[in-house]
Structures are given as C-alpha cells and as structure tokens.
Short mmCIF file of C-alpha atoms and ligand atoms in Angstrom, two decimals:
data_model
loop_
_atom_site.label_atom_id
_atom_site.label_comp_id
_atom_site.label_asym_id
_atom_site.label_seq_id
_atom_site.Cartn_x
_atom_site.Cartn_y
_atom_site.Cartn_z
CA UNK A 1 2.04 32.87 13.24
CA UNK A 2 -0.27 29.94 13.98
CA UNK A 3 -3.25 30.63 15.75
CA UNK A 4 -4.38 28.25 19.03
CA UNK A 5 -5.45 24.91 17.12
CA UNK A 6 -9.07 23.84 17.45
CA UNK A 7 -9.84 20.06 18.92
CA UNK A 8 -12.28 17.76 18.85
CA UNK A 9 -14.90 18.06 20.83
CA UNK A 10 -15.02 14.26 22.68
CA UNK A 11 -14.21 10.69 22.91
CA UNK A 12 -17.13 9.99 20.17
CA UNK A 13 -15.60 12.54 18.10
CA UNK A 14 -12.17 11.56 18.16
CA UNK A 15 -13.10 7.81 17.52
CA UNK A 16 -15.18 8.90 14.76
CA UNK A 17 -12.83 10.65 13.03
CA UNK A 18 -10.17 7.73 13.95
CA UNK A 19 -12.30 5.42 12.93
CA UNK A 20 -13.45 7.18 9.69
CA UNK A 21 -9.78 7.61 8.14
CA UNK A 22 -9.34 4.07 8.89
CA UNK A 23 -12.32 2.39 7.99
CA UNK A 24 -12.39 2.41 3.71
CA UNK A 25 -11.91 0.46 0.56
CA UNK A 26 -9.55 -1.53 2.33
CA UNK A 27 -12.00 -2.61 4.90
CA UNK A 28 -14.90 -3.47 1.94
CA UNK A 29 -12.46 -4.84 -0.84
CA UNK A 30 -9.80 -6.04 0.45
CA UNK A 31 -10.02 -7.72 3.53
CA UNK A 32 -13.09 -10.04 3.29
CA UNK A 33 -11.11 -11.75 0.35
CA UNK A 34 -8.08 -11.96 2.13
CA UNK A 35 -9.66 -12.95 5.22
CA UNK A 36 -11.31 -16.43 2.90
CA UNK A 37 -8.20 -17.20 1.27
CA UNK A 38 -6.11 -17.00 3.88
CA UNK A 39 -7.89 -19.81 6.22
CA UNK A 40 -11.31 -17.71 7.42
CA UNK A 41 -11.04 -17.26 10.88
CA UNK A 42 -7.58 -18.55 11.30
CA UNK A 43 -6.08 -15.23 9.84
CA UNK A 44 -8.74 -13.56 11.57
CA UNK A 45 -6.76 -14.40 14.75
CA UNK A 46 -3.08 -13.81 13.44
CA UNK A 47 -4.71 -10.50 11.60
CA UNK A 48 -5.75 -9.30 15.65
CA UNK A 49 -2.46 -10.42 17.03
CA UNK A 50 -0.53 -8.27 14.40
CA UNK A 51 -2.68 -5.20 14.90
CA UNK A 52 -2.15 -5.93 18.74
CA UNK A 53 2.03 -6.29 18.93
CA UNK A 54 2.71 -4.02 15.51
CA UNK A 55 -0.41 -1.80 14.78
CA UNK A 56 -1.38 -0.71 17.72
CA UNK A 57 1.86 -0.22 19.07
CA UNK A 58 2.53 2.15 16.23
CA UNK A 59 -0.77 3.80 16.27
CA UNK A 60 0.40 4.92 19.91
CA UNK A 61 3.77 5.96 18.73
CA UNK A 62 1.86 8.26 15.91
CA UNK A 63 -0.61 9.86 18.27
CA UNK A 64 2.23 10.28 20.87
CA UNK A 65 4.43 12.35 18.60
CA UNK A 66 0.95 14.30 17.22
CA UNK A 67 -0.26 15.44 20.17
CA UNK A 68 3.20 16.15 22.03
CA UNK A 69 4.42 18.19 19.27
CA UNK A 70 0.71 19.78 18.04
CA UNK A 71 2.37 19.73 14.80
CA UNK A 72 2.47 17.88 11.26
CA UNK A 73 5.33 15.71 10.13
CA UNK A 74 7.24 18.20 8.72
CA UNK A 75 7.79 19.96 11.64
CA UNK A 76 8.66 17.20 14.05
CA UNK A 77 11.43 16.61 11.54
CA UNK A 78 12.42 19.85 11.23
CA UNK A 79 12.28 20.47 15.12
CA UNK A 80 14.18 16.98 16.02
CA UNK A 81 16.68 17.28 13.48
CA UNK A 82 17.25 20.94 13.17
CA UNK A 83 20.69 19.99 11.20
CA UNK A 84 17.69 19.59 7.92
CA UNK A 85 19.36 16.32 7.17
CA UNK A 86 16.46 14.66 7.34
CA UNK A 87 13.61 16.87 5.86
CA UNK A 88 13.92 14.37 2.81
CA UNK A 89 12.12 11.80 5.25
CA UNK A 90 9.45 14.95 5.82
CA UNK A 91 9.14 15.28 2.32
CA UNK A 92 8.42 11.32 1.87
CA UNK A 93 6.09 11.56 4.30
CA UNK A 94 3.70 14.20 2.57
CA UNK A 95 4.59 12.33 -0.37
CA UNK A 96 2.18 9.47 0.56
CA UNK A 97 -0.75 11.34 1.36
CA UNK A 98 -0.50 12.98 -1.86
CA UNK A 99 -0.60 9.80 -3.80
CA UNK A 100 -3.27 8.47 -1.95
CA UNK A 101 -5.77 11.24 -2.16
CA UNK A 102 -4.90 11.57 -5.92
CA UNK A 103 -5.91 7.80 -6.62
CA UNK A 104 -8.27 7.44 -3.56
CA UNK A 105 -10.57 10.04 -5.28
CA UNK A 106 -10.78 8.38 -8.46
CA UNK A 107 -12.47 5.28 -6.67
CA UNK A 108 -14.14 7.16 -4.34
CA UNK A 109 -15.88 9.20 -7.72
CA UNK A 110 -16.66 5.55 -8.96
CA UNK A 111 -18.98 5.02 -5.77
CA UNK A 112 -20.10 8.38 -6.45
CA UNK A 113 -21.11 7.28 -10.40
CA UNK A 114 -22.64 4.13 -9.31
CA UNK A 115 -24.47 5.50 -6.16
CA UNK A 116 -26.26 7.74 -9.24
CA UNK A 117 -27.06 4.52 -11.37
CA UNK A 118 -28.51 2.94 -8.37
CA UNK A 119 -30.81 5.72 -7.82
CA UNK A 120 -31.47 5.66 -11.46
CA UNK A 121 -32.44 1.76 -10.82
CA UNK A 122 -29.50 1.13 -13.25
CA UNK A 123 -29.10 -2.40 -11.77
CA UNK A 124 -32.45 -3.59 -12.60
CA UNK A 125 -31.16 -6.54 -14.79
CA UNK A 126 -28.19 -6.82 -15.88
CA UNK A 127 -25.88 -10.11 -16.97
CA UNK A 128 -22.52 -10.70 -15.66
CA UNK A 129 -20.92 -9.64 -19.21
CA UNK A 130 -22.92 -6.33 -19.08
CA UNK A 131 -21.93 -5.79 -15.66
CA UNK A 132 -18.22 -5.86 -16.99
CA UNK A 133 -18.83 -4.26 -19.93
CA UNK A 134 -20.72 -1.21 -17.59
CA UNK A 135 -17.34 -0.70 -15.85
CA UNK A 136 -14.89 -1.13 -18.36
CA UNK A 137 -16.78 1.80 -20.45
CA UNK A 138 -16.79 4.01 -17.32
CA UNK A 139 -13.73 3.50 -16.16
CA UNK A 140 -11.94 3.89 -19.15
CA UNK A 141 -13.63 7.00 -20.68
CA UNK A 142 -12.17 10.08 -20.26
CA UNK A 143 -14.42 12.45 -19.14
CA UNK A 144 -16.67 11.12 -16.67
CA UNK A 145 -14.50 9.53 -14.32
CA UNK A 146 -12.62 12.86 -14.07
CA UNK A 147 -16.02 14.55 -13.62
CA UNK A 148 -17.39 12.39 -11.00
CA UNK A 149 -13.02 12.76 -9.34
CA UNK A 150 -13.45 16.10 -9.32
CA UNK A 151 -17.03 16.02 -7.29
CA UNK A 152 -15.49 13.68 -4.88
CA UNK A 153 -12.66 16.03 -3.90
CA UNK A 154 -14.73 18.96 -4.17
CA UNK A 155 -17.03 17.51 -1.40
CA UNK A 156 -13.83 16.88 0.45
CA UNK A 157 -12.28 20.11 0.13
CA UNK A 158 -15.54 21.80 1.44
CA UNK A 159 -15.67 19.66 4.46
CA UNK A 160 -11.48 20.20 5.34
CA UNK A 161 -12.40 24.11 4.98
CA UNK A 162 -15.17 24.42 7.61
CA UNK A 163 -12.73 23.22 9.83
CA UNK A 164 -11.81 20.89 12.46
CA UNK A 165 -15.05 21.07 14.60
CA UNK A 166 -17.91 22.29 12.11
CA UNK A 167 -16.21 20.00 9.07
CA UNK A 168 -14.23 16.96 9.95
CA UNK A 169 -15.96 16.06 13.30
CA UNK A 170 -19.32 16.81 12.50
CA UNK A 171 -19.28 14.84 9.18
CA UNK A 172 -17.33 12.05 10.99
CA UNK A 173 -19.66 12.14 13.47
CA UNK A 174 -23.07 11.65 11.76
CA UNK A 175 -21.51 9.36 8.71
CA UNK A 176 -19.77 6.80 10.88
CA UNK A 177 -22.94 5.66 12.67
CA UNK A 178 -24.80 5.79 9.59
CA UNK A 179 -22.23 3.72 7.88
CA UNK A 180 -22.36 0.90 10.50
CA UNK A 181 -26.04 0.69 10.19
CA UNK A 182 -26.12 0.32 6.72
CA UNK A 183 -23.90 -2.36 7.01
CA UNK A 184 -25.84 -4.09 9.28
CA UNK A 185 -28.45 -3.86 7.39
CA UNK A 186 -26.65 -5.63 4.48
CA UNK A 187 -25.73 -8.04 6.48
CA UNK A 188 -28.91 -9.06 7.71
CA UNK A 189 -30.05 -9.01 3.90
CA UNK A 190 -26.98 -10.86 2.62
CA UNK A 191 -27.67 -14.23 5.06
CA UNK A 192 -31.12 -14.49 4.59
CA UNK A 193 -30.20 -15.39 0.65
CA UNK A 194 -30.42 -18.80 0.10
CA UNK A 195 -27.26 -20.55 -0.12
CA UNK A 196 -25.27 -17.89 1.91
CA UNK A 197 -24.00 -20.49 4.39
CA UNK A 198 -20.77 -21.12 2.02
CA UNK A 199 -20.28 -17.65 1.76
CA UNK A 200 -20.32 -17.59 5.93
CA UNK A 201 -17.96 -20.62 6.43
CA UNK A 202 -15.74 -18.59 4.12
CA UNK A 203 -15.46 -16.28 6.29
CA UNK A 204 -15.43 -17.42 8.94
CA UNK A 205 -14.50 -21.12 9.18
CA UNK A 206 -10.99 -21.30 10.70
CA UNK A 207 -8.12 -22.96 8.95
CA UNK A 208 -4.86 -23.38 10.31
CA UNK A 209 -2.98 -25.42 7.81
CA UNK A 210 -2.92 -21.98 5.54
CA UNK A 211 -1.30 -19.79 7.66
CA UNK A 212 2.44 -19.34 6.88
CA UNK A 213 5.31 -16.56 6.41
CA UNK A 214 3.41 -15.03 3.20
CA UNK A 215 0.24 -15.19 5.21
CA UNK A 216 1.44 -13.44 8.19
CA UNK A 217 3.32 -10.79 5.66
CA UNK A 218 -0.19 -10.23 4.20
CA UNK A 219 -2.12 -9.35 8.16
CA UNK A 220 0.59 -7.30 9.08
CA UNK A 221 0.60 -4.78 5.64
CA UNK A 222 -3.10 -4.90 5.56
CA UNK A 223 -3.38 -4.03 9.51
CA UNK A 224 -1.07 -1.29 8.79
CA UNK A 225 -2.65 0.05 5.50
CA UNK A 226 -6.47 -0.69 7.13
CA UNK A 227 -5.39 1.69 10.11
CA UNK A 228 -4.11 4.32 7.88
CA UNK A 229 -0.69 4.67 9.61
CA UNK A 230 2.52 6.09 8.75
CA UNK A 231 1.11 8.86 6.42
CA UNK A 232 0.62 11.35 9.40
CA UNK A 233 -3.19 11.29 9.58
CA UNK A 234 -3.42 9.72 12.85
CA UNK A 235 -0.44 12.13 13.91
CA UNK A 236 -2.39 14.95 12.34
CA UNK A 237 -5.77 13.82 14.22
CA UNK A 238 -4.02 13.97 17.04
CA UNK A 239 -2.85 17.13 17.39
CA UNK A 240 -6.84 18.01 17.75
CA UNK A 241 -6.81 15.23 20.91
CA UNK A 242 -7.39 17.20 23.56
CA UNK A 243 -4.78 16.16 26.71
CA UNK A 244 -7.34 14.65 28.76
CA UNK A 245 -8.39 12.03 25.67
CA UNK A 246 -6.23 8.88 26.23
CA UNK A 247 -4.15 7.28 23.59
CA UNK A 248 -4.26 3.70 24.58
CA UNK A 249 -8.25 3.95 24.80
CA UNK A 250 -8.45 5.77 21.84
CA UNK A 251 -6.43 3.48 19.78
CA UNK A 252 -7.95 0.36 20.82
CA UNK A 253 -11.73 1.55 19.53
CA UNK A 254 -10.29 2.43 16.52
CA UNK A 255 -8.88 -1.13 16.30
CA UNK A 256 -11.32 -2.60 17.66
CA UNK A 257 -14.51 -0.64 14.92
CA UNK A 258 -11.66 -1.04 12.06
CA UNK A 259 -11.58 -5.01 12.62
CA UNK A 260 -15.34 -4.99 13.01
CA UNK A 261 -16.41 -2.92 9.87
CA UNK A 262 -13.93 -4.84 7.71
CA UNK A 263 -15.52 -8.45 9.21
CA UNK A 264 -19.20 -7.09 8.79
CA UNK A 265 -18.29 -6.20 5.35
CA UNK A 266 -17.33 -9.52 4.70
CA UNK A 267 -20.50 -10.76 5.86
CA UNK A 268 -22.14 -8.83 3.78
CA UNK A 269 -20.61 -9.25 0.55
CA UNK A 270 -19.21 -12.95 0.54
CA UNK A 271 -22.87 -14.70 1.61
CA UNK A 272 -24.47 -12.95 -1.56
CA UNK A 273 -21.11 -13.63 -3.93
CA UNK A 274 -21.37 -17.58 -3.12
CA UNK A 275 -25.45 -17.36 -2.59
CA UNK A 276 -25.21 -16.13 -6.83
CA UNK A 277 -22.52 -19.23 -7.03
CA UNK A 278 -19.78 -17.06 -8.55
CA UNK A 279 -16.17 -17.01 -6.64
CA UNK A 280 -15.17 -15.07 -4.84
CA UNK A 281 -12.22 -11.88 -5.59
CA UNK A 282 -11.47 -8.72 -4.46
CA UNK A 283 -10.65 -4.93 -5.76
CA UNK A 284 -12.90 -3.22 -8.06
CA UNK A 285 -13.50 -6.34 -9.81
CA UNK A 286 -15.78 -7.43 -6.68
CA UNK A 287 -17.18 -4.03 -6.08
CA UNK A 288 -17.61 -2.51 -9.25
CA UNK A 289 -18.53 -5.44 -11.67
CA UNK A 290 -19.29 -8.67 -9.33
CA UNK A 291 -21.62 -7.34 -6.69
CA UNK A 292 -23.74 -5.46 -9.46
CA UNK A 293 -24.81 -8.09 -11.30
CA UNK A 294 -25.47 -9.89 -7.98
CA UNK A 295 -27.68 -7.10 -6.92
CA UNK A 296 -29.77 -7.41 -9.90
CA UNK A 297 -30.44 -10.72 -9.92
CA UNK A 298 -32.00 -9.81 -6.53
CA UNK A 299 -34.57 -7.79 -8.28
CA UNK A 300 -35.64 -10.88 -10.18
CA UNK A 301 -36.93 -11.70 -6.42
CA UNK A 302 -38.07 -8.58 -5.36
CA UNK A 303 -37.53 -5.34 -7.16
CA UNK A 304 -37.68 -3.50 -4.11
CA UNK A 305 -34.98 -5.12 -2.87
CA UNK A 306 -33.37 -4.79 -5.80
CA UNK A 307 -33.81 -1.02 -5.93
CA UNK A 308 -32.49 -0.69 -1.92
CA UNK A 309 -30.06 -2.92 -1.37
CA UNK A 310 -27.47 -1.50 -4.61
CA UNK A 311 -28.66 1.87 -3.70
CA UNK A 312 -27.50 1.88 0.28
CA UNK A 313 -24.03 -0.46 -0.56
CA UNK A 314 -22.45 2.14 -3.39
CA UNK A 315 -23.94 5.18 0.09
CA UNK A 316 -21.97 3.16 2.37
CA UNK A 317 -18.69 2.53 -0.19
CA UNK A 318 -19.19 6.43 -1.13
CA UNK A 319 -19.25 7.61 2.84
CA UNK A 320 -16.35 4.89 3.94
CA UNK A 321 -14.36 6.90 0.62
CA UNK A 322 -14.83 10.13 1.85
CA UNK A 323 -14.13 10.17 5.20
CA UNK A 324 -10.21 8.18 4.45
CA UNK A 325 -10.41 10.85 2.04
CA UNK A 326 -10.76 13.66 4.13
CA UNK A 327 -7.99 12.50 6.40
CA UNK A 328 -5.75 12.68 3.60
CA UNK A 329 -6.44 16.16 2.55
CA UNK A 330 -5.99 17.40 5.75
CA UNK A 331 -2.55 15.98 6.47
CA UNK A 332 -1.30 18.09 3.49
CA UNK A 333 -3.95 20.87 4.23
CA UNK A 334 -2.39 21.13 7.55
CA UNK A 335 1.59 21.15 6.53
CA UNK A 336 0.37 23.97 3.63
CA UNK A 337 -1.18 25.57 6.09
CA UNK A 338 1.41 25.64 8.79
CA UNK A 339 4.18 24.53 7.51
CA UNK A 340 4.40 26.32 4.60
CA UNK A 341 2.33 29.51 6.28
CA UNK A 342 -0.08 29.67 2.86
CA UNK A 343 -3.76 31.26 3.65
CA UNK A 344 -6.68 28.89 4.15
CA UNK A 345 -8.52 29.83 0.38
CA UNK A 346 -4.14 29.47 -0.73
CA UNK A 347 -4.01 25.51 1.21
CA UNK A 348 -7.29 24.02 0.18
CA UNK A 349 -6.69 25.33 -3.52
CA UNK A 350 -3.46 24.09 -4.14
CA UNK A 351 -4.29 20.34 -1.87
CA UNK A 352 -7.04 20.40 -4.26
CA UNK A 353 -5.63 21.23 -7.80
CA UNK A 354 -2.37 18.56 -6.71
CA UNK A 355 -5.18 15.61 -5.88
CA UNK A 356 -6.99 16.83 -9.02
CA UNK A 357 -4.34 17.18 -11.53
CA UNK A 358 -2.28 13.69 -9.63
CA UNK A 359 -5.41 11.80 -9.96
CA UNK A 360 -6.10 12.79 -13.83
CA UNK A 361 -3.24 10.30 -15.17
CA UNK A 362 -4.29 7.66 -12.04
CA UNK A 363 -7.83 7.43 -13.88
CA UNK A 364 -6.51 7.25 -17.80
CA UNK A 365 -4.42 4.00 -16.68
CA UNK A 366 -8.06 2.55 -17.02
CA UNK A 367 -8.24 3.87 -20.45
CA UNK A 368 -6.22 5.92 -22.68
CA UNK A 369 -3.15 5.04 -20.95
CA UNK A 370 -3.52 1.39 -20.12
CA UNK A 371 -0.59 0.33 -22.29
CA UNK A 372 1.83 2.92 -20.17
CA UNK A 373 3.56 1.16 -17.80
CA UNK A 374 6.21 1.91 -15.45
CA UNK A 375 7.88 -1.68 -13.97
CA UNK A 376 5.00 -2.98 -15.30
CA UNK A 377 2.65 -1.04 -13.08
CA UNK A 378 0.37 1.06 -14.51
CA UNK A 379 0.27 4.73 -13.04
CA UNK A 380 -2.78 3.94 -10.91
CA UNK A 381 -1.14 0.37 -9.60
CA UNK A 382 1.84 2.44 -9.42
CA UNK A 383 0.30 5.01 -7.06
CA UNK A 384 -1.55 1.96 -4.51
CA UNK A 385 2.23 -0.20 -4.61
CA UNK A 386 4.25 2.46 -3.52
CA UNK A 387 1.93 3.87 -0.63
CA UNK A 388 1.16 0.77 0.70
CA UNK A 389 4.11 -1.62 -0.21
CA UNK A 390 7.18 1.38 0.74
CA UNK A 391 6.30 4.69 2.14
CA UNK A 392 3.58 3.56 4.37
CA UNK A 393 6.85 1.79 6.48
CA UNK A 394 9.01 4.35 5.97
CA UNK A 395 6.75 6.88 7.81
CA UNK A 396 5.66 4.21 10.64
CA UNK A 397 9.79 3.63 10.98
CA UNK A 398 10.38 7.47 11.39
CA UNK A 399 7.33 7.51 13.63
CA UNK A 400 8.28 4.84 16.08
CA UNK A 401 12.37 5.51 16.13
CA UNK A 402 11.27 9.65 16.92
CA UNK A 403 9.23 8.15 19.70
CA UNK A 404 11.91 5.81 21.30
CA UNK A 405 14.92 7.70 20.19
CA UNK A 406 14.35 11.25 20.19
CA UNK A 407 11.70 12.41 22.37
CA UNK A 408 12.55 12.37 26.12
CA UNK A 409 11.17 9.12 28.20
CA UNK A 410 9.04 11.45 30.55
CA UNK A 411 7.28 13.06 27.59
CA UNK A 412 6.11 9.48 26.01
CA UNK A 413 5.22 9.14 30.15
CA UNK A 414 3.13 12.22 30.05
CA UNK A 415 1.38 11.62 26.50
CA UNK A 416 0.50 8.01 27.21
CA UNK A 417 -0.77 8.45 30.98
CA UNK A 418 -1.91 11.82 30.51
CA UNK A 419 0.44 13.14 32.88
CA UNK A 420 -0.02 10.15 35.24
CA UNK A 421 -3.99 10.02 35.20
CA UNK A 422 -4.17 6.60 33.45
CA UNK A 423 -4.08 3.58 35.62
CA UNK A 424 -3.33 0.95 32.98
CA UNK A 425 -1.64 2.97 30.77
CA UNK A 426 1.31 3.56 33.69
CA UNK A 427 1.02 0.05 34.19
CA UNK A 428 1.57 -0.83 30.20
CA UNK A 429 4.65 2.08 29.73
CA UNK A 430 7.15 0.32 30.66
CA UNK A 431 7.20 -2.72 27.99
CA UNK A 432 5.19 -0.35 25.35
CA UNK A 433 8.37 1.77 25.99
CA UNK A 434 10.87 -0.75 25.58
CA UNK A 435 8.47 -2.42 22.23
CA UNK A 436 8.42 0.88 20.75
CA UNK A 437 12.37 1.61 21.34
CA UNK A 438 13.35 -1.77 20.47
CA UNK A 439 11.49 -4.04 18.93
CA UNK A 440 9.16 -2.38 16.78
CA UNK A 441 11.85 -0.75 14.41
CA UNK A 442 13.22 -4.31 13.32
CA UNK A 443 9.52 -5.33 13.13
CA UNK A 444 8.83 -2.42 10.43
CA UNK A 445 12.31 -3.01 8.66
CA UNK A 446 11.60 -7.04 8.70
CA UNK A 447 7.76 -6.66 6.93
CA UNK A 448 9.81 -3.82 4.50
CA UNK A 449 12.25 -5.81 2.99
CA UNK A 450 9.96 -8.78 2.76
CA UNK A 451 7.86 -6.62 0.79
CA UNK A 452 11.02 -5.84 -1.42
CA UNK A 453 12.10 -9.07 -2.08
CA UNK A 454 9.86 -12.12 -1.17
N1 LIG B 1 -7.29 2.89 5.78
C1 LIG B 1 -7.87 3.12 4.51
C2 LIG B 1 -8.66 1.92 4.06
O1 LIG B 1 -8.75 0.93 4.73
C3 LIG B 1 -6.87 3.40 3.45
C4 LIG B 1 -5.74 4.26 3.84
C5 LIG B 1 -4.46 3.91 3.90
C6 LIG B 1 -5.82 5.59 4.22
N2 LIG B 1 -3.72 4.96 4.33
C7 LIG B 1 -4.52 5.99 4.52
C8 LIG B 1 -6.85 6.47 4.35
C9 LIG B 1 -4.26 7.25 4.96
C10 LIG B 1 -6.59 7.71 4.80
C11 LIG B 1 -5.31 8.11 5.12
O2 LIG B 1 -9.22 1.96 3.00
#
C-alpha cells in the first residue's frame, strides 16, 4: 500500500523544482535562435501570448489533475476510465518520459564531457575546424559518450532516491539560484565584447513583418516543450504541492523564470556569436562546436577569461540538464513505484537500466549508426520528433479534456482556489473553466495536426 506522500517544503521549493524541469536545453539552444529568426522581440510577444492563452492554461489543467488525484498518469486513467479502455493513452504517456530521459542524458553527459575539458583549459585555442572536429570525435565514439551518459543518470538516479524533500527539492533549490547567477554573469561578460550590439538587436529588435502561421506554430510547440508539459512531470510535481500552495501563482513564476532564463540565455550567447562575426544557429551545433571556439578566442584577450567563462557556461548547461532530467526520472520512478508497487532499490534500477540501455542506440546515431535511419530520422532525431512534435499533445489533450470533462466542476473549484481561499483565482474560474472545457482541446488538436501535415 502507498505510504502518506512527502511534499515540498514551500513556495521557493515548489517554483524551484517547477522551474528546474522547465528551464533546459530548450531554454539555452533553442529559443535564442528562434527568438532572432523569427523577428526578435516580435515573437517575443506572440511567444508570451501563447504561453498565456495555451501554456499556462494547460499547466493549470496538469497541476489540477496532480494534486486532486495525488497520483501519476496512470492512475488517473485507470481511476477515470475504470472500463481500461484507455490505459493505452497511460501507456503513451510514460512513453514520453522514457524517450526523453533516454536522449536527454546523452546531451546532458556532453555538458558533463565538456564541463571536464574546460577545467582541463581544453579551450585554450582552438580554430573553428578543430572545434568541429572536437565534437564530431566525441560524439561519435563509442565509449565515452556512453561513459559520461551513464554518469549523468547515475547523478540523477541518486538525487530521485533521497527523495522528494532531501533529493529533488534540495538540489532544485540550491542549483536554480546558482544557475541564474551564472547566467547573469555571462551576460554581463557577453555585452561588454566588442561588437555585441548586433548580437543584442537580434534579439531583441522587434519585427513584425515575420510573424505568420509557421511562426506562431513554432511559439506555441516551443512554449509547450520549454514548460515541460504533457509528460506528467508537472502533474507528478504536483502531487508534492501541498493544498495551501496555489496553482495559478505557482504557474505564472514558472512562466514567468522559464521566459526569463531562455531570454537571458540569449543574451548571453548571441552578443558573443555575432561579437566573433559568425551566424548565428542553434542545437548542439551552437553549443557544442560554435560557442567553443568563441570562448577561446576570448583567451587570446585574456586567458583568465578564457579559462572562466567556458568553464561556468558547460556548469550552467550541465545543472539546467540535470534538473529537466530529474523530472523525468521521477515521473516513471513514481508510476514504478506506485503504480506498478516495485520497491524503491526495484524503481530506480529498472528507470535507470531503461534510460541507460534507451539512450545507448540515441548516442551511436552520432556514430556507428549514423547511416540507420527510420523516415529519415536518425534514432536520436527520432527520439526529440516524436516527444516534442506528437506525444507531448497527446498527453496535454488527455490532461485538459480529464480536467473539463471528467473531473467534477467543484473539484477544479477547490484545486484552483484552494477551497475558496484565492481571491483572483475565484475571480479567473469561471472563463479558465470554460477555456479549459472548450477551447483548449481544439487549440491542442489545431497545433497537432499542423505539426502532422504543414
Ligand atoms: N523543458 C525542457 C527544456 O526546455 C525540456 C523538456 C521537455 C522536459 N519536456 C520535458 C524536461 C519533460 C523534463 C520533463 O529543455
């Protein structure tokens, strides 16, 4: 039988932990490219107003059904639709958190590998062709990308198994801070660089004339992949919320430190990309082979500077990794674990050995098996385009419909207004209620079948 559950502490802690499963690659390689091709601050604006009438309204929904039920996905399903037609949607849902924190880890042990060379002082000078030469031999070899994997999840398996209060919050707690900091101080670094204006208009500079259907299609999937929903960690988070937390506030921070850390990361990577007059891109590319052989041209100006500023950006990539990561893990932790009724040593073993043994093939489609594809994705590409492009909306869908459909109207009262406490949030219900019942579906099935055929 399952024992009373623990919960977080706090506010902070919640946030943090909210926060910390949202804020990740996405935020540091994704979105400061989108953000200057897609008319700076312009998308900026329609990338708020979709987290505001779609995110958000979803992030509510998740929490909602987390904290009313005190369960994982599986068992909402399996306790709103007790006929078991449905588990199949259950089973999708675990399915993405699986794929995630197979292929999550092999980036985050890339972080890991170059957090090591810039201790080492690796970056010291190095061209742009060595740079990608560097990566391509690490990535692609065998062993050491599965070595530095399997340290990554390691590190996150310890931290799931000391447990809601001494693992996730406390780690959450002291590396989210730290992470904003070190960003800041990047930031400071990256505009003082001579020609980092471009880089800042690029950013930020708004442009209207770019925004269009595509555009809008882009905000929307990354607001929804940024804030980590519709893979049950914000449902799973919130099932540590204790009643007196509120939703509304809680999701809003989150929000509101997601948008921030993904624009601060922006302004510290683009200034230094145009400052070393190279475009500008995104994914690994930019992290992994770009930004190193900006940071050691830096040590041709000062070699301290050279030596820090590498050295802190692969800490804060490494820390924004692990704590998405952790989130992951303990969404399928948690349905082992309860669901399924394994022991603790049982759950964290076998989360660990499927993220291990998942991730194995996600890091030979940089090497060995490059050449297999499947629709012309390689395993790894295969992994990323079905969590983010399919199942991500299929689990928001079941989220929001359970929320407006199948729980009763005075429950969603009591979860959103914690049992009428909340001023604004009883003033909000009434057209959240009706958004989430009504509109929101067709908003999730509209962005899902653009993704399937536009
Ligand atoms: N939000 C994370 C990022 O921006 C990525 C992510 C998507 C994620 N879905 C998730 C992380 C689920 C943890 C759990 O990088």
């Amino acid at each position: 039988m399952k024992g009373k559950k623990e919960q977080f502490s706090n506010r902070f802690a919640v946030i943090a932990a909210m926060a910390g499963s949202a804020i990740g690659l996405g935020n540091i390689w994704r979105f400061p490219y989108m953000v200057g091709e897609n008319g700076g601050g312009a998308f900026v604006i329609v990338y708020l107003i979709c987290s505001v009438f779609l995110a958000l309204p979803c992030f509510f929904s998740e929490a909602i059904l987390g904290r009313h039920s005190g369960t994982g996905i599986m068992g909402i399903v399996k306790s709103k639709f007790p006929e078991g037609k449905l588990n199949f949607l259950g089973v999708l849902c675990i399915l993405s958190p699986v794929l995630i924190l197979s292929f999550y880890s092999i980036v985050g042990g890339w972080s890991l590998e170059y957090l090591v060379k810039a201790i080492a002082g690796d970056f010291n000078s190095m061209s742009e062709t060595e740079s990608v030469r560097v990566f391509n031999d690490y990535s692609s070899s065998v062993w050491r990308p599965i070595l530095t994997h399997f340290v990554f999840l390691t590190t996150t398996a310890v931290v799931v198994s000391l447990g809601v209060k001494k693992g996730i919050e406390k780690f959450n707690k002291i590396i989210m801070p730290v992470l904003f900091v070190l960003m800041v101080l990047i930031v400071v670094f990256s505009m003082s660089l001579p020609g980092a204006e471009a880089g800042l208009s690029y950013i930020l500079k708004p442009d209207f004339s770019k925004i269009d259907a595509d555009v809008i299609c882009d905000a929307l999937g990354q607001s929804f992949f940024s804030l980590s929903l519709g893979m049950g960690t914000i449902l799973v988070y919130s099932t540590f919320m204790k009643k007196s937390e509120s939703i509304i506030g809680s999701g809003v921070l989150t929000v509101v430190f997601d948008t921030a850390f993904a624009i601060l990361a922006g302004l510290a990577i683009m200034p230094a990309v145009f400052s070393a007059g190279i475009g500008p891109s995104s994914g690994p590319g930019l992290v992994y082979e770009t930004l190193p052989y900006i940071f050691s041209s830096m040590g041709t100006v000062s070699p301290t500077v050279g030596y820090l500023v590498p050295l802190l950006f692969f800490l804060a990539v490494l820390m924004a990794a692990l704590t998405s990561e952790i989130s992951m893990f303990e969404v399928i932790y948690e349905y082992l674990r309860y669901d399924r009724l394994y022991s603790k040593k049982k759950a964290i073993l076998t989360v660990f050995l499927i993220g291990f043994l998942i991730g194995i093939p996600c890091s030979m489609s940089f090497g060995v098996l490059k050449g297999f594809t499947l629709w012309g994705l390689t395993l790894f590409d295969l992994a990323d385009f079905t969590t983010s492009n399919f199942l991500m909306f299929i689990g928001s869908l079941l989220f929001c419909m359970i929320v407006g459909w199948k729980m009763k109207k005075e429950e969603v009262y009591m979860e959103i207004t914690n049992n009428g406490e909340k001023k604004f949030a009883k003033l909000i219900f009434k057209p959240l209620y009706l958004w989430i019942r009504y509109v929101l579906p067709f908003g999730i099935i509209i962005i899902f079948l653009t993704n399937l055929f536009v």
